Amino acid sequence: MTTTSAPAARFVATHSLLTLDARHPFTAKSLADAQDMHRTVMSGFPGWVDDGSADARAQMNVLSTWSLNLKDARLHLVVQSGVPADWDRIPRAALAERPEVRTVDARYRAGDELVFRTVVNAVRSRKTPTDAPDARGKRVSHTTPEHARNWFARRLQPAGEPPVAPDGVVRIGADADPGRLTVRLLPKATSNSAHRGLKLGRTEVKGSLTVTDPAAFVAALTRGIGHGRAYSCGLLLVR
């Protein structure tokens, strides 16, 4: 069912689909360290922003997600960007298949029903007795599927609701039945290099969405959901 309560919103991006040999040292290093995975992703975009720019990923709207097939020893990496990608810096021997780069150009309307998958960093703030009353607290990952489900449900946007909730949570411009979502905790993303001690929770959420606010939905597709977007969290894939 499609309604005309809000104008359609257009989403344009580049999607790169990479299949890497998980046994190759280059791939194994990326899997072992979240910062190396970040470098692998960003290696596809040389020259678009100044070297050392602190917000290079955000400027280019780069988001990514990956999954590992242990049986076939294949790492499947999806990279979304606002600029074209060039994967010549990845060693040819590490590629199990030639990279596939495609342009996505879609329009979304209120009422559109879509199947989605995302991997998110579902967190909560935990304060200590010594924290100031107005302190944000330390971000800690949710450790149960139900808590992660509730985290995602807070970002759903029922029809007629604003794109930002009263508590400041940015919503995704779409609604769903939280009870019908599939939620699975994934291995944490860790790093012992530049960000020593990094430990990022990762949760896969899958199911069906109904678009309620096309502009907010396209914003979520473009910018991602939640924290950890530099470390392959937050990319919302739909079809």
Short mmCIF file of C-alpha atoms in Angstrom, two decimals, residues 31-35 37-38 57 64 66 119-124 138-143 151 184-192 195-204 225-235:
data_model
loop_
_atom_site.label_atom_id
_atom_site.label_comp_id
_atom_site.label_asym_id
_atom_site.label_seq_id
_atom_site.Cartn_x
_atom_site.Cartn_y
_atom_site.Cartn_z
CA LEU A 31 39.09 -9.44 10.33
CA ALA A 32 41.36 -9.43 13.37
CA ASP A 33 41.42 -5.67 13.94
CA ALA A 34 38.52 -3.21 13.50
CA GLN A 35 40.91 -0.38 12.69
CA MET A 37 38.94 -3.14 8.53
CA HIS A 38 38.28 0.60 8.62
CA ARG A 57 34.20 9.05 6.24
CA SER A 64 29.98 -0.58 5.40
CA TRP A 66 30.52 -7.42 6.32
CA VAL A 119 24.30 -4.44 11.81
CA VAL A 120 24.20 -1.88 14.60
CA ASN A 121 26.18 -0.89 17.67
CA ALA A 122 23.32 -1.01 20.19
CA VAL A 123 24.50 0.80 23.31
CA ARG A 124 23.26 2.38 26.50
CA LYS A 138 30.01 5.62 29.43
CA ARG A 139 28.57 3.89 26.38
CA VAL A 140 28.30 0.14 26.91
CA SER A 141 26.91 -2.43 24.50
CA HIS A 142 23.67 -4.26 25.14
CA THR A 143 24.37 -7.90 25.82
CA TRP A 151 17.25 -0.19 21.21
CA ARG A 184 21.26 -11.81 16.60
CA LEU A 185 24.32 -10.81 18.61
CA LEU A 186 27.54 -10.95 16.56
CA PRO A 187 31.20 -11.15 17.60
CA LYS A 188 32.53 -7.83 18.89
CA ALA A 189 34.75 -5.60 16.78
CA THR A 190 38.05 -5.06 18.61
CA SER A 191 41.36 -3.31 18.01
CA ASN A 192 44.78 -3.52 19.61
CA HIS A 195 42.57 2.42 19.20
CA ARG A 196 43.93 -0.07 21.73
CA GLY A 197 41.16 -1.43 23.89
CA LEU A 198 38.39 -0.73 21.37
CA LYS A 199 35.56 -3.21 21.87
CA LEU A 200 32.43 -2.56 19.87
CA GLY A 201 29.25 -4.61 20.21
CA ARG A 202 27.62 -5.66 16.93
CA THR A 203 24.02 -6.81 16.54
CA GLU A 204 22.32 -7.96 13.34
CA ILE A 225 22.06 4.35 12.31
CA GLY A 226 23.62 4.78 15.74
CA HIS A 227 27.29 4.80 16.74
CA GLY A 228 30.24 2.82 15.39
CA ARG A 229 29.69 3.80 11.78
CA ALA A 230 33.45 3.97 11.17
CA TYR A 231 33.64 0.31 12.17
CA SER A 232 31.07 -1.30 9.84
CA CYS A 233 27.98 -0.56 11.92
CA GLY A 234 24.87 1.39 10.97
CA LEU A 235 24.45 0.61 7.27
#
